[in-house]
Amino acid sequence: MRADGERPESHDWLDDDAGPLVRSFALTGGRAKPGAATFDLLSHVTAAPFAVQRSTIHLQPEHRAILARARDPVSVAELASHLGYGLGVVRVLLADLLEAGAITKVDAPSDHLPDDDVLQAVIHGLRTS
Amino acid sequence: MASEPADGRARPVPTAIKILIAGGFGVGKTTLVGAVSEILPLHTEEVLTSESMVSDDLSGVEGKTTTTVTMDFGRITFGDNVVLYLFGTPGQDRFWFLWDELALGALGAVVLADTRRLADCFPSIDYFERRETPFIVAVNCFYGEQPFEADAVRNALALDPNVPLVMCDVRDRKSGREVLIALIEHVRSLRLARL
Ligand SMILES: Nc1nc2c(ncn2[C@@H]2O[C@H](COP(=O)(O)OP(=O)(O)O)[C@@H](O)[C@H]2O)c(=O)[nH]1
Ligand SMILES: [Mg+2]
């Protein structure tokens, strides 16, 4: 955390929702990938079998950290949160892994919400757990 | 594009349900997410757009300064295969771009209100009305009380009569979970009304 005094004048619109200024894309080599696959917050990714051995790209430690967390399907939001990476960084890393065939991706349907029996089960769970 | 995993050991992809927790700064969003679920911070990057940094070259992200925005992120798992995700929306207007992503595919939203600063939740209500995202209003009763009747709050918010308004204490797990239940019941009744 930086002291308030270090906050540059032009950024004085930052509030408590905003963290320290970072060069967060440094981790991904600053690669933005227009046209690459999209990874929604609730898209799930799963590591492919023998993903590390079979990968067609050089895996950075961050790629490996993702694969280690994705033995079972895991959401993009959870990956970012557990690994402490920003969402943008995670998305670039995931795009690498998808291209390399090291993960598979399943998108959450954005136009179709869960069936009523699922909602009832959730209500029941909220009441009883 | 993606190939099927040949590995039969991987679990099925869970059904993910997304609920947004909105409202003004300091209204109790973080407290609510923490009370009802396992809460984790979730960071996202915003590229700063001060004059000197504006660039037409969208691919030239390298070296640009970004700021981290931290959202509240909570999860509650039901059985093996249903996960409820809660996202606290960042309080400020300039983060609308995040809201659009958050609202996409959301089951609905809880707009938290503080009767001492009711106007703070107007932008959230406007937003969900415009997007036609189902929402309810939950009045956070700071110090266990708030001096207004529900109807007075409804009037002050010019709330559509079909939008539920509930009272809650965001610090209390049971009270917070009742808020989520009220939202899900609202979504169900909207659905039934459409059939
Ligand atoms: N006494 C009291 N304090 C509360 C209540 N809800 C939130 N707070 C406090 O109000 C402050 C702001 O709450 P927070 O959850 O961070 O608000 P957010 O900005 O909407 O995330 C925190 O210090 C909370 O502990 C409440 O119902 N009663
Ligand atoms: Mg907060």
Coordinates of C-alpha atoms and ligand atoms in Angstrom, one line a residue:
Chain A
M1 CA 0.0 0.0 0.0
R2 CA 1.3 3.4 -0.8
A3 CA 0.8 6.5 1.4
D4 CA -1.7 9.0 0.2
G5 CA 1.0 11.6 -0.3
E6 CA 2.4 9.5 -3.1
R7 CA -0.8 9.4 -5.0
P8 CA -0.3 11.2 -8.2
E9 CA -2.6 14.3 -8.7
S10 CA -4.1 13.0 -11.9
H11 CA -5.3 9.8 -10.1
D12 CA -7.1 11.5 -7.3
W13 CA -10.3 9.9 -8.4
L14 CA -9.1 6.6 -6.9
D15 CA -10.9 5.6 -3.8
D16 CA -10.9 2.7 -1.4
D17 CA -12.1 0.3 -4.1
A18 CA -8.9 0.9 -6.0
G19 CA -5.7 -0.7 -5.0
P20 CA -2.1 0.5 -5.6
L21 CA -1.0 1.3 -9.0
V22 CA 0.6 -1.6 -10.6
R23 CA 2.1 -2.8 -13.8
S24 CA 0.0 -5.9 -13.7
F25 CA 0.5 -6.8 -17.3
A26 CA 4.2 -7.2 -16.7
L27 CA 3.5 -10.8 -15.7
T28 CA 2.1 -11.6 -19.1
G29 CA 4.8 -9.8 -21.0
G30 CA 2.2 -7.2 -21.9
R31 CA 0.6 -9.4 -24.4
A32 CA -2.9 -8.5 -25.1
K33 CA -4.6 -10.9 -27.5
P34 CA -7.3 -9.3 -29.6
G35 CA -9.4 -12.0 -31.1
A36 CA -8.3 -14.6 -28.6
A37 CA -10.9 -16.8 -26.9
T38 CA -12.9 -15.0 -24.2
F39 CA -12.9 -16.2 -20.6
D40 CA -16.0 -15.1 -18.7
L41 CA -15.9 -14.9 -14.9
L42 CA -17.8 -18.1 -14.7
S43 CA -16.3 -20.0 -17.6
H44 CA -14.8 -23.2 -16.3
V45 CA -11.4 -24.5 -17.4
T46 CA -10.0 -28.0 -16.9
A47 CA -6.4 -29.0 -17.3
A48 CA -5.9 -31.5 -20.2
P49 CA -4.4 -34.9 -19.3
F50 CA -0.6 -34.6 -19.2
A51 CA -1.0 -30.9 -20.0
V52 CA 2.5 -30.0 -18.7
Q53 CA 4.3 -32.8 -20.7
R54 CA 2.3 -32.2 -23.8
S55 CA 2.2 -28.5 -23.8
T56 CA 3.3 -26.9 -27.1
I57 CA 4.5 -23.7 -25.5
H58 CA 7.0 -23.0 -22.9
L59 CA 5.1 -22.9 -19.6
Q60 CA 5.8 -20.1 -17.2
P61 CA 5.4 -20.8 -13.5
E62 CA 2.1 -19.0 -13.6
H63 CA 0.9 -21.3 -16.3
R64 CA 1.8 -24.3 -14.2
A65 CA 0.1 -22.7 -11.2
I66 CA -3.1 -22.5 -13.2
L67 CA -2.8 -26.1 -14.4
A68 CA -2.2 -27.3 -10.8
R69 CA -5.5 -25.6 -9.8
A70 CA -7.5 -26.9 -12.7
R71 CA -7.4 -30.7 -12.3
D72 CA -11.1 -30.4 -11.8
P73 CA -13.1 -27.7 -13.5
V74 CA -12.5 -24.4 -11.9
S75 CA -14.1 -21.0 -12.7
V76 CA -12.0 -18.1 -14.1
A77 CA -13.0 -15.9 -11.1
E78 CA -11.9 -18.6 -8.6
L79 CA -8.6 -19.1 -10.4
A80 CA -7.8 -15.4 -10.3
S81 CA -8.9 -15.1 -6.7
H82 CA -7.0 -18.1 -5.4
L83 CA -3.8 -17.3 -7.3
G84 CA -4.0 -13.6 -6.4
Y85 CA -3.6 -12.6 -10.1
G86 CA -5.6 -9.9 -11.7
L87 CA -8.4 -11.1 -14.0
G88 CA -6.7 -9.6 -17.1
V89 CA -3.5 -11.5 -16.3
V90 CA -5.3 -14.8 -15.8
R91 CA -7.2 -14.3 -19.1
V92 CA -4.0 -13.9 -21.0
L93 CA -2.4 -16.9 -19.4
L94 CA -5.6 -19.0 -20.0
A95 CA -5.5 -18.0 -23.7
D96 CA -2.0 -19.3 -23.9
L97 CA -3.0 -22.6 -22.3
L98 CA -6.0 -23.0 -24.5
E99 CA -4.0 -22.4 -27.6
A100 CA -1.4 -24.9 -26.4
G101 CA -4.1 -27.5 -25.9
A102 CA -3.3 -27.6 -22.2
I103 CA -6.8 -26.8 -21.0
T104 CA -10.4 -27.1 -22.1
K105 CA -13.0 -24.5 -21.5
V106 CA -16.7 -24.6 -20.9
D107 CA -18.6 -21.3 -20.9
A108 CA -21.5 -20.6 -18.6
P109 CA -24.7 -20.1 -20.7
S110 CA -25.3 -16.4 -20.6
D111 CA -28.8 -16.6 -22.1
H112 CA -30.1 -19.4 -20.0
L113 CA -30.6 -19.4 -16.3
P114 CA -30.7 -22.5 -14.0
D115 CA -33.9 -24.5 -13.9
D116 CA -36.4 -24.0 -11.2
D117 CA -35.5 -27.2 -9.4
V118 CA -31.9 -25.9 -9.1
L119 CA -33.2 -22.6 -7.6
Q120 CA -35.4 -24.5 -5.2
A121 CA -32.4 -26.6 -4.1
V122 CA -30.3 -23.5 -3.6
I123 CA -33.1 -21.9 -1.4
H124 CA -33.3 -25.1 0.6
G125 CA -29.5 -25.1 1.0
L126 CA -29.4 -21.5 2.1
R127 CA -32.0 -22.2 4.7
T128 CA -30.4 -25.4 6.1
S129 CA -26.7 -25.0 5.8
Chain B
M1 CA -11.8 -25.4 -30.5
A2 CA -11.2 -27.1 -27.2
S3 CA -10.8 -30.8 -27.2
E4 CA -12.6 -33.0 -24.7
P5 CA -10.5 -34.1 -21.8
A6 CA -9.8 -37.8 -22.2
D7 CA -9.3 -38.0 -18.5
G8 CA -12.4 -39.6 -17.0
R9 CA -11.4 -38.5 -13.5
A10 CA -12.2 -34.8 -14.0
R11 CA -15.5 -33.8 -12.3
P12 CA -18.3 -32.4 -14.2
V13 CA -18.5 -28.7 -14.7
P14 CA -20.7 -27.3 -11.9
T15 CA -23.8 -25.2 -12.4
A16 CA -22.7 -21.7 -11.6
I17 CA -25.2 -19.1 -10.4
K18 CA -24.2 -15.5 -10.2
I19 CA -25.7 -12.9 -7.8
L20 CA -24.6 -9.3 -7.6
I21 CA -24.4 -7.3 -4.5
A22 CA -24.7 -3.6 -5.3
G23 CA -25.2 -0.3 -3.5
G24 CA -23.3 2.8 -2.4
F25 CA -19.9 3.0 -0.7
G26 CA -20.0 1.9 2.9
V27 CA -23.5 0.4 2.8
G28 CA -22.3 -3.1 3.8
K29 CA -21.6 -5.0 0.6
T30 CA -18.4 -6.5 1.8
T31 CA -19.9 -7.3 5.2
L32 CA -22.8 -9.1 3.6
V33 CA -20.7 -11.2 1.2
G34 CA -18.4 -12.1 4.2
A35 CA -21.3 -13.0 6.4
V36 CA -23.1 -15.4 4.0
S37 CA -20.2 -17.0 2.2
E38 CA -16.5 -17.8 2.0
I39 CA -15.2 -14.5 0.8
L40 CA -12.1 -13.9 -1.3
P41 CA -10.7 -10.8 -2.9
L42 CA -10.8 -10.7 -6.7
H43 CA -8.6 -8.2 -8.5
T44 CA -9.1 -6.8 -11.9
E45 CA -6.9 -4.4 -13.8
E46 CA -8.0 -1.1 -15.2
V47 CA -5.8 0.6 -17.7
L48 CA -5.4 4.2 -16.7
T49 CA -6.8 6.6 -19.3
S50 CA -5.2 9.9 -18.3
E51 CA -4.5 12.0 -21.4
S52 CA -0.9 11.0 -21.6
M53 CA -1.8 7.3 -21.7
V54 CA -4.6 7.3 -24.2
S55 CA -3.6 5.4 -27.2
D56 CA -5.4 4.2 -30.3
D57 CA -3.3 1.1 -30.4
L58 CA -5.3 -1.3 -28.3
S59 CA -2.7 -4.0 -28.6
G60 CA 0.0 -1.9 -27.0
V61 CA -0.9 -2.7 -23.5
E62 CA 2.8 -3.2 -22.6
G63 CA 4.1 -0.7 -20.2
K64 CA 0.9 1.0 -19.6
T65 CA 0.1 1.8 -16.0
T66 CA -3.0 0.1 -14.7
T67 CA -4.7 0.3 -11.4
T68 CA -6.1 -2.7 -9.6
V69 CA -9.8 -2.7 -8.7
T70 CA -10.7 -5.2 -6.0
M71 CA -14.2 -6.7 -5.9
D72 CA -15.8 -8.8 -3.2
F73 CA -16.1 -12.3 -4.4
G74 CA -17.9 -15.0 -2.4
R75 CA -18.9 -18.6 -3.1
I76 CA -21.4 -21.0 -1.5
T77 CA -21.4 -24.6 -2.7
F78 CA -24.5 -26.8 -2.7
G79 CA -23.9 -30.5 -2.9
D80 CA -21.5 -31.6 -5.6
N81 CA -22.6 -29.6 -8.5
V82 CA -24.2 -26.2 -7.8
V83 CA -22.2 -23.2 -6.8
L84 CA -23.6 -19.8 -6.0
Y85 CA -21.2 -16.9 -6.7
L86 CA -21.6 -13.5 -5.1
F87 CA -19.9 -10.5 -6.7
G88 CA -19.8 -7.2 -4.8
T89 CA -20.0 -4.5 -7.4
P90 CA -17.4 -1.7 -7.1
G91 CA -19.1 1.3 -5.7
Q92 CA -18.2 4.0 -8.1
D93 CA -19.7 5.1 -11.5
R94 CA -16.4 4.9 -13.3
F95 CA -16.4 1.1 -12.8
W96 CA -19.6 0.7 -15.0
F97 CA -17.5 -1.3 -17.4
L98 CA -17.0 -3.9 -14.7
W99 CA -20.7 -3.9 -14.0
D100 CA -21.6 -4.9 -17.6
E101 CA -19.4 -7.9 -17.3
L102 CA -20.7 -8.8 -13.9
A103 CA -24.4 -8.4 -14.9
L104 CA -24.0 -10.6 -18.0
G105 CA -25.7 -13.9 -17.2
A106 CA -26.4 -12.9 -13.6
L107 CA -29.5 -14.5 -11.9
G108 CA -30.2 -11.1 -10.2
A109 CA -29.0 -8.5 -7.9
V110 CA -29.4 -7.3 -4.3
V111 CA -29.3 -3.5 -4.0
L112 CA -28.3 -2.6 -0.5
A113 CA -29.6 0.7 0.9
D114 CA -28.8 2.7 3.9
T115 CA -31.7 5.0 4.9
R116 CA -29.3 7.7 6.0
R117 CA -28.0 7.9 2.5
L118 CA -30.8 6.6 0.3
A119 CA -29.7 8.4 -2.8
D120 CA -26.5 6.4 -2.9
C121 CA -28.4 3.4 -4.3
F122 CA -30.2 5.3 -7.0
P123 CA -27.6 4.5 -9.7
S124 CA -27.7 0.8 -8.9
I125 CA -31.5 0.7 -9.1
D126 CA -31.4 2.7 -12.4
Y127 CA -28.8 0.3 -13.8
F128 CA -30.7 -2.9 -13.1
E129 CA -34.0 -1.4 -14.2
R130 CA -32.4 -0.4 -17.5
R131 CA -30.8 -3.8 -18.0
E132 CA -33.9 -5.6 -16.9
T133 CA -31.8 -7.6 -14.4
P134 CA -34.1 -8.9 -11.6
F135 CA -33.3 -7.2 -8.3
I136 CA -34.5 -6.6 -4.8
V137 CA -33.7 -3.8 -2.4
A138 CA -32.4 -4.8 1.0
V139 CA -32.2 -2.1 3.6
N140 CA -29.3 -2.6 5.9
C141 CA -30.4 -1.8 9.4
F142 CA -27.3 -0.3 10.9
Y143 CA -27.2 -0.7 14.7
G144 CA -30.2 -3.1 14.5
E145 CA -32.7 -0.4 13.6
Q146 CA -33.6 2.2 11.1
P147 CA -36.3 4.7 11.6
F148 CA -38.4 4.3 8.5
E149 CA -41.2 2.1 7.5
A150 CA -40.7 -0.1 4.5
D151 CA -43.4 1.8 2.6
A152 CA -41.7 5.1 3.2
V153 CA -38.4 3.7 1.9
R154 CA -40.3 2.4 -1.2
N155 CA -41.8 5.7 -1.9
A156 CA -38.5 7.6 -1.4
L157 CA -36.9 5.2 -3.9
A158 CA -39.9 5.4 -6.3
L159 CA -39.6 1.6 -6.4
D160 CA -41.7 -0.4 -8.7
P161 CA -44.4 -2.2 -6.6
N162 CA -43.2 -5.5 -8.0
V163 CA -39.7 -5.1 -6.6
P164 CA -39.4 -6.7 -3.2
L165 CA -37.9 -4.6 -0.4
V166 CA -36.6 -6.4 2.7
M167 CA -34.9 -5.3 5.9
C168 CA -31.7 -7.0 6.9
D169 CA -28.6 -6.9 9.1
V170 CA -25.7 -7.6 6.8
R171 CA -23.5 -8.7 9.7
D172 CA -25.8 -11.6 10.4
R173 CA -25.4 -14.8 8.3
K174 CA -29.0 -15.9 8.7
S175 CA -30.4 -12.4 7.8
G176 CA -28.0 -12.2 4.9
R177 CA -29.1 -15.6 3.6
E178 CA -32.7 -14.5 3.9
V179 CA -31.9 -11.6 1.5
L180 CA -30.5 -14.1 -1.0
I181 CA -33.6 -16.3 -0.6
A182 CA -35.8 -13.2 -1.2
L183 CA -34.0 -12.5 -4.4
I184 CA -34.2 -16.1 -5.7
E185 CA -37.9 -16.3 -4.8
H186 CA -38.4 -13.0 -6.7
V187 CA -36.6 -14.5 -9.8
R188 CA -38.8 -17.6 -9.5
S189 CA -42.0 -15.6 -9.3
L190 CA -41.0 -13.4 -12.3
R191 CA -40.5 -16.6 -14.2
L192 CA -43.8 -18.1 -13.2
A193 CA -45.6 -14.9 -14.2
R194 CA -44.0 -15.2 -17.6
L195 CA -45.3 -18.7 -18.2
Ligands
LIG1 N1 -22.9 -1.1 13.2 C1 -23.0 -1.6 11.9 N2 -22.0 -1.5 11.1 C2 -22.1 -1.9 9.9 C3 -23.2 -2.6 9.4 N3 -23.0 -2.9 8.1 C4 -21.8 -2.5 7.8 N4 -21.2 -1.9 8.9 C5 -19.9 -1.3 8.9 O1 -19.9 -0.3 7.9 C6 -18.6 -0.2 7.3 C7 -18.8 -0.4 5.8 O2 -19.3 -1.7 5.5 P1 -18.7 -2.4 4.2 O3 -19.3 -3.8 4.2 O4 -17.2 -2.3 4.1 O5 -19.4 -1.6 3.0 P2 -19.2 -1.6 1.4 O6 -18.4 -0.4 1.1 O7 -20.5 -1.6 0.9 O8 -18.4 -2.9 1.1 C8 -17.8 -1.4 7.9 O9 -16.9 -0.8 8.8 C9 -18.8 -2.3 8.5 O10 -18.3 -3.0 9.6 C10 -24.3 -2.7 10.3 O11 -25.4 -3.3 10.0 N5 -24.2 -2.2 11.5
MG2 MG -16.6 -3.0 0.2

